[in-house]
Coordinates of C-alpha atoms in Angstrom, one line a residue:
M1 CA 98.0 161.9 45.3
S2 CA 98.8 165.6 45.4
I3 CA 101.8 167.7 45.8
S4 CA 101.2 171.1 47.2
S5 CA 103.3 173.9 48.7
P6 CA 101.2 175.9 51.2
R7 CA 104.1 177.3 53.2
T8 CA 107.1 175.0 52.9
P9 CA 110.4 176.6 51.8
N10 CA 112.3 176.3 48.5
T11 CA 115.2 178.4 49.4
L12 CA 118.3 177.8 51.6
S13 CA 117.3 180.2 54.3
D14 CA 113.8 178.8 54.5
D15 CA 115.2 175.3 54.8
D16 CA 117.1 176.4 57.9
A17 CA 114.0 178.4 59.1
R18 CA 112.0 175.2 59.0
L19 CA 114.7 173.4 61.0
E20 CA 114.6 176.1 63.6
S21 CA 110.8 175.9 63.9
L22 CA 111.4 172.3 64.9
G23 CA 113.8 173.4 67.7
Y24 CA 117.1 172.8 66.0
R25 CA 120.0 175.2 65.2
P26 CA 121.4 174.5 61.7
Q27 CA 124.9 173.0 62.2
L28 CA 125.5 170.9 59.1
N29 CA 126.6 172.1 55.7
R30 CA 123.6 172.3 53.3
V31 CA 125.4 171.7 50.0
L32 CA 123.7 168.6 48.5
G33 CA 121.4 169.0 45.5
L34 CA 118.8 166.5 44.3
F35 CA 121.3 164.3 42.4
A36 CA 123.7 164.1 45.3
N37 CA 120.8 163.2 47.7
F38 CA 119.6 160.6 45.2
A39 CA 123.1 159.2 44.8
V40 CA 123.5 158.5 48.5
A41 CA 120.2 156.7 48.6
F42 CA 120.9 154.8 45.3
T43 CA 124.4 153.7 46.2
Y44 CA 123.2 152.5 49.7
L45 CA 120.5 150.4 47.8
S46 CA 123.3 149.4 45.3
P47 CA 121.9 146.9 42.8
M48 CA 125.4 145.7 42.0
V49 CA 126.2 144.8 45.6
G50 CA 122.9 143.1 46.2
I51 CA 122.8 141.1 43.0
Y52 CA 126.5 140.0 43.0
S53 CA 126.0 138.8 46.6
L54 CA 122.6 137.1 46.3
F55 CA 122.3 135.9 42.7
V56 CA 123.1 132.3 43.6
L57 CA 120.5 132.2 46.3
G58 CA 117.9 133.8 44.1
V59 CA 118.4 131.5 41.1
G60 CA 119.0 128.5 43.3
T61 CA 115.7 128.9 45.1
G62 CA 113.5 130.2 42.4
G63 CA 115.1 129.4 39.1
P64 CA 115.3 131.9 36.2
A65 CA 111.7 133.0 36.9
Y66 CA 112.9 134.6 40.2
V67 CA 113.8 137.7 38.1
W68 CA 110.1 138.6 38.0
L69 CA 109.9 138.6 41.8
T70 CA 112.1 141.7 41.7
W71 CA 109.1 143.9 41.3
L72 CA 107.3 142.7 44.4
P73 CA 109.7 144.4 46.9
V74 CA 110.1 147.4 44.6
L75 CA 106.3 148.0 44.6
G76 CA 106.0 147.2 48.3
M77 CA 108.8 149.6 49.2
L78 CA 107.5 152.2 46.9
L79 CA 104.4 152.4 49.1
V80 CA 106.8 152.8 52.1
A81 CA 108.8 155.5 50.2
L82 CA 105.6 157.5 49.7
V83 CA 104.8 157.3 53.4
F84 CA 108.4 158.3 54.3
G85 CA 108.4 161.0 51.7
E86 CA 105.4 162.7 53.3
L87 CA 107.1 162.5 56.7
A88 CA 110.4 163.7 55.3
S89 CA 108.8 166.6 53.6
H90 CA 107.1 167.6 56.9
Y91 CA 110.1 166.9 59.1
P92 CA 113.2 167.6 57.0
I93 CA 115.6 166.6 59.8
A94 CA 118.7 164.4 60.1
G95 CA 117.9 161.1 61.7
A96 CA 114.9 160.3 59.5
L97 CA 113.0 157.3 61.0
Y98 CA 114.0 158.2 64.6
Q99 CA 112.7 161.8 64.1
Y100 CA 109.5 160.8 62.2
S101 CA 108.6 158.3 65.0
K102 CA 109.5 160.6 67.8
F103 CA 107.1 163.3 66.5
S104 CA 104.5 160.8 65.4
V105 CA 104.1 158.8 68.6
G106 CA 106.5 160.0 71.3
P107 CA 110.0 159.9 72.7
R108 CA 110.1 156.3 73.9
Y109 CA 108.7 154.9 70.7
G110 CA 111.0 157.1 68.6
W111 CA 114.0 156.1 70.6
F112 CA 113.5 152.4 70.1
V113 CA 112.8 152.9 66.4
G114 CA 116.2 154.7 66.2
W115 CA 117.9 152.0 68.2
F116 CA 116.8 149.2 65.8
Y117 CA 117.6 151.3 62.8
G118 CA 121.0 152.4 64.1
I119 CA 122.1 148.8 64.9
A120 CA 120.9 147.7 61.5
L121 CA 123.0 150.4 59.8
L122 CA 126.1 149.5 61.7
T123 CA 125.8 145.8 60.8
T124 CA 125.1 146.7 57.2
V125 CA 128.4 148.6 57.0
A126 CA 130.1 145.5 58.4
A127 CA 128.3 143.3 55.9
V128 CA 129.1 145.5 52.9
D129 CA 132.8 146.0 53.8
T130 CA 133.5 142.4 54.6
G131 CA 131.6 141.4 51.4
V132 CA 134.2 143.1 49.2
V133 CA 137.1 141.0 50.5
S134 CA 136.8 138.2 47.9
Y135 CA 136.8 140.7 45.1
V136 CA 139.9 142.6 46.5
T137 CA 141.8 139.4 46.9
A138 CA 140.9 138.3 43.4
L139 CA 142.1 141.5 41.9
C140 CA 145.3 141.3 43.9
H141 CA 145.9 137.8 42.5
N142 CA 145.3 139.0 38.9
W143 CA 147.5 142.1 39.1
F144 CA 150.2 141.1 41.5
G145 CA 150.1 137.3 41.9
W146 CA 149.3 137.6 45.6
N147 CA 147.3 134.6 46.9
F148 CA 145.4 135.9 49.9
D149 CA 142.7 133.6 51.3
P150 CA 139.4 135.6 51.3
T151 CA 138.1 133.3 54.0
D152 CA 141.0 133.9 56.4
H153 CA 139.9 135.9 59.4
W154 CA 142.9 138.2 59.4
T155 CA 142.6 138.9 55.7
I156 CA 139.0 139.9 56.3
L157 CA 139.8 142.1 59.3
I158 CA 142.8 143.9 57.6
I159 CA 141.0 144.7 54.4
T160 CA 137.7 145.7 56.1
V161 CA 139.5 148.0 58.6
G162 CA 141.5 149.6 55.8
L163 CA 138.2 150.3 54.0
L164 CA 136.7 151.7 57.1
V165 CA 139.6 154.1 57.6
I166 CA 139.3 155.4 54.0
Q167 CA 135.5 155.7 54.2
T168 CA 135.6 157.5 57.6
S169 CA 138.2 159.9 56.4
L170 CA 136.2 160.8 53.3
N171 CA 133.0 161.3 55.2
I172 CA 134.7 163.5 57.8
T173 CA 135.9 165.9 55.1
G174 CA 132.3 167.0 54.4
A175 CA 128.9 166.2 52.9
R176 CA 130.1 167.5 49.5
V177 CA 132.8 164.7 49.4
M178 CA 130.3 162.1 50.5
G179 CA 128.0 163.3 47.7
R180 CA 130.7 163.1 45.1
V181 CA 131.7 159.6 46.1
A182 CA 128.0 158.6 45.8
Q183 CA 127.6 160.4 42.5
F184 CA 130.6 158.5 41.1
G185 CA 129.1 155.4 42.6
V186 CA 126.0 156.0 40.5
Y187 CA 128.0 156.0 37.3
V188 CA 129.7 152.8 38.4
E189 CA 126.4 151.3 39.1
I190 CA 125.2 152.2 35.6
V191 CA 128.2 150.6 34.0
G192 CA 128.1 147.7 36.3
T193 CA 124.4 146.9 35.6
L194 CA 123.3 148.3 32.2
G195 CA 126.9 148.2 30.8
I196 CA 127.4 144.5 31.8
A197 CA 124.0 143.7 30.3
I198 CA 125.0 145.2 27.0
I199 CA 128.4 143.4 27.1
L200 CA 126.8 140.1 27.8
A201 CA 124.3 140.6 25.1
V202 CA 127.0 141.5 22.6
H203 CA 129.1 138.5 23.6
G204 CA 126.0 136.3 23.0
F205 CA 123.2 135.1 25.2
H206 CA 122.8 131.3 25.5
H207 CA 119.0 131.4 26.0
G208 CA 115.9 133.0 24.6
L209 CA 113.6 135.3 26.5
G210 CA 111.3 132.3 27.3
F211 CA 114.0 131.1 29.6
L212 CA 113.2 133.9 32.0
F213 CA 109.7 132.4 32.5
S214 CA 111.0 128.9 33.4
T215 CA 111.7 127.5 36.8
Q216 CA 114.1 124.7 35.6
Q217 CA 112.2 122.5 38.1
V218 CA 114.0 124.0 41.1
Q219 CA 110.8 123.5 43.1
H220 CA 111.5 119.7 43.1
A221 CA 114.1 118.3 45.5
A222 CA 115.6 116.0 42.9
S223 CA 116.4 118.8 40.5
N224 CA 117.1 121.7 43.0
P225 CA 120.8 122.6 42.7
L226 CA 121.0 123.6 46.4
G227 CA 119.2 120.4 47.5
L228 CA 116.1 122.2 48.7
D229 CA 112.7 120.7 48.8
F230 CA 109.7 122.9 48.0
G231 CA 107.3 120.0 47.6
G232 CA 107.0 120.6 43.9
H233 CA 105.3 124.0 44.4
W234 CA 106.9 127.1 42.9
L235 CA 104.4 130.0 43.5
T236 CA 103.5 128.9 47.1
G237 CA 106.8 127.4 47.9
A238 CA 110.0 128.4 46.0
A239 CA 108.8 131.9 45.2
L240 CA 108.2 132.7 48.9
I241 CA 111.9 132.1 49.6
A242 CA 113.4 133.3 46.3
V243 CA 111.7 136.7 46.8
L244 CA 114.0 137.2 49.8
A245 CA 117.0 137.7 47.4
P246 CA 115.5 141.0 46.1
V247 CA 114.0 141.8 49.5
Y248 CA 117.6 141.9 50.8
I249 CA 118.4 144.6 48.2
F250 CA 115.5 147.1 48.2
Y251 CA 116.0 149.3 51.1
G252 CA 118.4 152.2 51.8
F253 CA 116.3 154.8 49.9
E254 CA 115.4 156.2 53.4
S255 CA 119.0 157.4 53.8
A256 CA 117.9 160.4 51.6
G257 CA 116.1 161.6 54.7
D258 CA 119.0 161.0 57.0
I259 CA 120.9 163.7 55.2
S260 CA 118.0 166.2 55.0
E261 CA 119.8 168.9 56.9
E262 CA 122.6 168.9 54.2
T263 CA 120.2 168.9 51.3
K264 CA 118.9 172.0 49.6
D265 CA 115.1 172.3 49.4
A266 CA 114.9 169.1 51.4
G267 CA 111.1 169.1 51.8
R268 CA 110.7 168.7 48.0
Q269 CA 113.9 166.9 46.9
V270 CA 114.2 164.2 49.6
P271 CA 110.8 162.5 48.7
R272 CA 111.8 162.6 45.0
A273 CA 115.2 161.1 45.7
M274 CA 113.6 158.2 47.7
R275 CA 111.2 157.3 44.9
W276 CA 113.9 157.7 42.2
A277 CA 116.3 155.4 44.1
L278 CA 113.7 152.7 44.3
I279 CA 112.5 153.0 40.7
W280 CA 115.9 153.1 39.0
G281 CA 117.2 150.5 41.4
G282 CA 114.4 148.2 40.3
V283 CA 114.9 148.8 36.6
S284 CA 118.7 148.3 36.7
S285 CA 118.4 145.2 38.9
F286 CA 115.8 143.6 36.6
I287 CA 118.0 144.2 33.6
L288 CA 121.2 142.9 35.2
I289 CA 119.5 139.8 36.7
A290 CA 117.8 139.0 33.3
S291 CA 121.1 139.4 31.5
L292 CA 123.0 137.2 33.9
L293 CA 120.3 134.5 33.5
L294 CA 120.3 134.6 29.7
A295 CA 124.1 134.4 29.7
M296 CA 124.1 131.2 31.8
P297 CA 125.5 128.2 29.9
S298 CA 123.2 126.2 27.8
G299 CA 122.8 122.5 28.4
S300 CA 120.5 120.2 30.4
N301 CA 121.2 121.9 33.8
P302 CA 122.1 125.5 33.3
V303 CA 121.2 126.6 36.9
G304 CA 123.1 123.7 38.5
S305 CA 126.2 124.2 36.4
T306 CA 126.2 128.0 37.1
I307 CA 125.9 127.5 40.9
E308 CA 128.5 124.8 40.9
G309 CA 130.8 127.1 39.0
G310 CA 130.5 129.9 41.5
G311 CA 127.6 132.1 40.3
V312 CA 128.3 135.5 38.8
P313 CA 132.1 135.1 38.5
F314 CA 131.4 131.9 36.6
I315 CA 129.1 133.7 34.1
L316 CA 131.5 136.6 33.7
G317 CA 134.4 134.2 33.3
Q318 CA 133.5 133.9 29.6
L319 CA 134.6 137.5 29.1
P320 CA 138.2 138.6 28.2
S321 CA 140.5 138.7 31.2
W322 CA 141.1 142.5 31.0
L323 CA 137.4 143.0 31.0
Q324 CA 137.0 140.8 34.1
D325 CA 139.6 142.9 35.9
F326 CA 137.7 146.1 34.9
L327 CA 134.5 144.5 36.3
L328 CA 136.3 143.6 39.5
L329 CA 137.3 147.3 39.9
L330 CA 133.7 148.4 39.4
I331 CA 132.4 145.8 41.9
I332 CA 135.0 146.9 44.5
F333 CA 134.0 150.6 44.1
A334 CA 130.3 149.7 44.2
F335 CA 130.9 148.0 47.6
F336 CA 133.0 150.9 48.7
S337 CA 130.5 153.6 47.8
C338 CA 127.7 151.6 49.3
G339 CA 129.5 151.3 52.6
T340 CA 130.4 155.0 52.5
S341 CA 126.8 156.0 52.0
V342 CA 125.5 153.7 54.7
Q343 CA 128.2 155.0 57.1
G344 CA 127.3 158.6 56.3
A345 CA 123.6 158.0 56.9
G346 CA 124.3 156.2 60.1
S347 CA 126.5 159.0 61.5
R348 CA 123.6 161.5 60.9
L349 CA 121.3 159.3 62.8
V350 CA 123.8 159.1 65.7
F351 CA 124.2 162.9 65.5
S352 CA 120.5 163.4 65.5
Y353 CA 120.1 161.0 68.4
A354 CA 122.9 162.6 70.5
R355 CA 121.7 166.2 69.7
D356 CA 118.5 165.2 71.6
G357 CA 120.5 163.8 74.5
A358 CA 119.3 160.2 73.6
L359 CA 122.7 158.5 73.9
P360 CA 125.5 158.2 76.5
R361 CA 128.2 160.8 75.9
S362 CA 125.7 162.7 73.8
R363 CA 127.5 166.0 73.9
W364 CA 130.7 164.4 72.5
L365 CA 128.8 162.4 69.9
S366 CA 126.8 165.5 68.7
A367 CA 129.9 167.6 68.2
V368 CA 130.3 169.1 64.7
H369 CA 133.6 169.9 63.1
P370 CA 134.0 173.7 62.8
R371 CA 135.6 173.5 59.4
F372 CA 134.0 170.5 57.7
R373 CA 130.7 170.8 59.5
T374 CA 130.3 167.1 59.8
P375 CA 129.6 165.0 62.9
V376 CA 133.2 163.8 63.2
N377 CA 132.8 162.0 66.6
A378 CA 129.7 160.2 65.5
L379 CA 131.5 159.0 62.4
V380 CA 134.5 157.8 64.4
A381 CA 132.4 156.1 67.0
G382 CA 130.3 154.3 64.4
S383 CA 133.5 153.0 62.6
I384 CA 134.8 151.7 65.9
V385 CA 131.6 149.8 66.6
T386 CA 131.6 148.4 63.0
A387 CA 135.2 147.3 63.4
L388 CA 134.3 145.5 66.7
F389 CA 131.5 143.8 64.8
V390 CA 133.9 142.6 62.2
L391 CA 135.9 140.9 65.0
L392 CA 133.0 138.4 65.2
V393 CA 134.3 136.7 62.1
F394 CA 136.9 135.1 64.5
A395 CA 134.0 133.4 66.3
S396 CA 133.2 130.4 64.1
P397 CA 132.3 127.2 65.8
N398 CA 133.5 124.0 64.0
H399 CA 130.5 122.0 65.3
D400 CA 126.8 122.7 65.9
V401 CA 126.1 124.5 69.1
K402 CA 122.9 123.9 71.0
F403 CA 121.0 126.5 72.9
G404 CA 118.0 124.5 74.2
F405 CA 115.8 123.9 71.1
I406 CA 117.9 126.4 69.1
T407 CA 120.9 125.2 67.0
Y408 CA 123.7 127.4 65.9
P409 CA 125.1 125.7 62.8
A410 CA 128.8 124.8 62.4
N411 CA 131.2 126.9 60.3
I412 CA 129.0 130.0 60.3
N413 CA 130.8 132.9 61.9
V414 CA 128.9 135.0 64.3
L415 CA 129.2 138.1 62.1
V416 CA 126.9 136.3 59.6
S417 CA 124.2 135.9 62.2
L418 CA 124.5 139.5 63.3
V419 CA 124.4 140.7 59.7
S420 CA 121.0 139.0 59.4
F421 CA 119.7 141.9 61.6
G422 CA 120.8 144.3 58.9
V423 CA 117.7 143.2 57.0
S424 CA 115.3 142.2 59.8
G425 CA 116.2 145.2 61.8
I426 CA 115.6 147.5 58.8
Y427 CA 112.2 145.9 58.2
L428 CA 111.3 146.2 61.9
S429 CA 112.2 149.9 62.1
F430 CA 110.4 150.6 58.8
L431 CA 107.3 148.8 60.1
L432 CA 107.4 150.7 63.4
T433 CA 107.8 154.0 61.6
V434 CA 104.8 153.3 59.3
I435 CA 102.7 152.3 62.3
G436 CA 103.8 155.6 63.9
A437 CA 102.5 157.4 60.9
I438 CA 99.1 155.6 61.3
V439 CA 99.0 156.6 65.0
A440 CA 99.8 160.2 64.2
R441 CA 97.2 160.4 61.5
R442 CA 94.5 159.0 63.8
R443 CA 95.5 161.7 66.3
G444 CA 94.8 164.3 63.7
W445 CA 98.2 164.9 62.2
I446 CA 98.1 166.7 58.9
A447 CA 101.0 166.7 56.4
E448 CA 102.0 170.2 55.4
G449 CA 105.2 169.6 53.5
R450 CA 105.8 170.1 49.8
F451 CA 104.9 166.4 49.2
Q452 CA 101.5 165.2 50.4
L453 CA 99.6 162.0 49.7
G454 CA 96.2 163.7 50.1
R455 CA 93.2 161.4 49.9
W456 CA 95.6 158.4 49.1
A457 CA 97.3 158.7 52.5
W458 CA 95.3 156.1 54.4
P459 CA 95.3 153.3 51.8
V460 CA 98.9 153.8 51.0
T461 CA 100.0 153.8 54.6
V462 CA 97.9 150.7 55.5
L463 CA 99.2 148.8 52.4
A464 CA 102.7 149.8 53.3
A465 CA 102.3 148.5 56.8
A466 CA 100.8 145.2 55.5
Y467 CA 103.6 144.7 53.1
L468 CA 106.3 145.3 55.7
G469 CA 104.6 143.1 58.3
L470 CA 104.2 140.1 55.9
M471 CA 107.7 140.4 54.5
L472 CA 109.2 140.8 58.0
L473 CA 107.4 137.6 58.9
N474 CA 108.8 135.9 55.8
V475 CA 112.3 137.1 56.7
V476 CA 112.4 135.9 60.3
L477 CA 110.0 132.9 60.4
P478 CA 112.0 129.9 61.8
T479 CA 111.3 126.8 59.7
G480 CA 114.3 124.7 60.4
L481 CA 118.0 124.8 59.4
A482 CA 117.3 122.3 56.6
S483 CA 114.4 124.4 55.2
P484 CA 115.0 126.7 52.2
R485 CA 114.4 129.7 54.5
G486 CA 117.2 128.6 56.7
Y487 CA 119.6 129.7 54.0
F488 CA 118.6 133.3 54.8
N489 CA 117.7 133.4 58.5
L490 CA 119.6 130.4 60.0
D491 CA 116.3 129.1 61.5
W492 CA 115.9 130.8 65.0
I493 CA 119.2 132.7 64.8
T494 CA 117.8 135.9 63.2
L495 CA 115.0 136.1 65.8
L496 CA 117.5 135.4 68.5
V497 CA 119.7 138.3 67.4
M498 CA 116.6 140.5 67.2
L499 CA 115.7 139.6 70.7
A500 CA 119.3 140.3 71.9
V501 CA 119.3 143.7 70.3
T502 CA 116.0 144.5 71.9
L503 CA 117.1 143.4 75.3
V504 CA 120.3 145.5 75.1
G505 CA 118.2 148.4 74.0
V506 CA 115.8 147.9 77.0
L507 CA 118.9 147.8 79.3
V508 CA 120.3 151.0 77.9
F509 CA 116.9 152.7 78.1
V510 CA 116.3 151.6 81.7
L511 CA 119.8 152.6 82.9
A512 CA 120.2 155.9 80.9
H513 CA 116.6 157.1 80.6
P514 CA 117.4 158.6 77.1
D515 CA 113.7 159.7 76.6
R516 CA 114.2 162.5 79.1
G517 CA 116.4 164.4 76.7
V518 CA 114.2 163.5 73.8
R519 CA 111.1 165.0 75.5
Q520 CA 112.8 168.4 75.3
H521 CA 112.8 168.2 71.5
L522 CA 109.2 167.6 70.6
G523 CA 108.1 171.0 69.7
D524 CA 107.0 172.2 66.2
A525 CA 106.5 176.0 66.1
A526 CA 104.7 175.6 62.8
E527 CA 101.8 173.7 64.4
P528 CA 101.7 174.8 68.1
D529 CA 98.1 173.6 68.7
R530 CA 98.5 170.2 67.2
A531 CA 101.9 169.7 68.8
G532 CA 100.5 170.6 72.2
S533 CA 97.6 168.3 71.9
A534 CA 99.7 165.5 70.7
E535 CA 102.2 166.0 73.5
R536 CA 99.4 165.9 76.0
S537 CA 98.1 162.6 74.5
R538 CA 101.5 161.1 74.8
K539 CA 101.7 161.8 78.5

């Protein structure tokens, strides 16, 4: 692959000049450097949030050997990051996937990519902010003796809305503040991953390195701690499900592109930030997972006793109480910075959408604060939608609900089913964006940004599409509530949510005709001939 710089800018004024050549007036505050851009992407990916949330499912479905599956989504998404990096370098615009797809294929296609991606971002904020509730209540108990029930609906709502208010307020005050929260979040992630690994090692591992290559017979129903049956097959059974634990972690790097208009030398720095977020996310995740596995108790059934004890809190429970409280603080801030970064990225997508007239009340949503130069209304609207999503925790049937051949399981609140779209929707929008890149390349599109794939463009793009397609299938494939995959997608429920989001999008599209506004923002003055021919082919 090659990186060249035929004409793309490396100065602040040239960044804005490139934006203007794409038909947009610079409105946001370009204050973020490489590290701040990387920090937003890395804290969105957040190894701490992902591992502390999914460790039990990973080790319960794949045993200790599941740690090696970490590298599959890292390598697969690295291919995707290379494709996105080339697009981000050529189109350094807020809104990332929406803008890439709009220019690659056309306004309708781009609008639906943005729709899926936007809903996924909003549900991700809800998932992250509700996920921190148990840690907040635990810390309140340790410090103040308060006994809040982390499963109580009102407790979840109050803590989540409180977090949303703080996150929205910080994001409103400017990209520089968002960047600083993310940068501090990176340091927290370092302490919470590499630091915890060192602390656990000093405290004493209970297993040798060979333990990481064992399955502890989780592929057999009789010895699986979650009661799952893989028919005795690990590689072709347990591993296919266990890989979903890291799959649910390794995305978010694309948010580096969402904040392109606030990043200096975006055409060069955004692709680097995407790659770095993935690579360092993979390294830190692998080290933390391996350390947690080696720190599990010894005995005849280490996996079962760990899961029965509660997973990560059970492992960390061997540490001194003051250190446990310190770790709780780190975990809480990791969730907080992750939610802040996702919200910031989502607001830039809404701003980019609205600036093209692609949403109802577009003029209001695209307004930029004259002092802070942030899309204030987009941030407020996004936080309100997220809060409405959180209300779904109150909808939790106490018995199985039948929809024809589909069963909604008892005691699963509706927010959990919607949150499943936070992953499937991301993979769907990623896949559609990569397919759009293939379409554009077949039409003769040539990358002219600072980052180019050169002769590797076709194989990388095709492999990226293949990875996304296969993993999306693995995420959504309905195989029964009693199947191991049902732990992740609730059988048909994830597909049903995807269908519902699609139908609502079709309804909005038919009633509002948002593509009419998008059609007015397809020009690229830097490549008038190709832009014109591409537009003619779209019509």
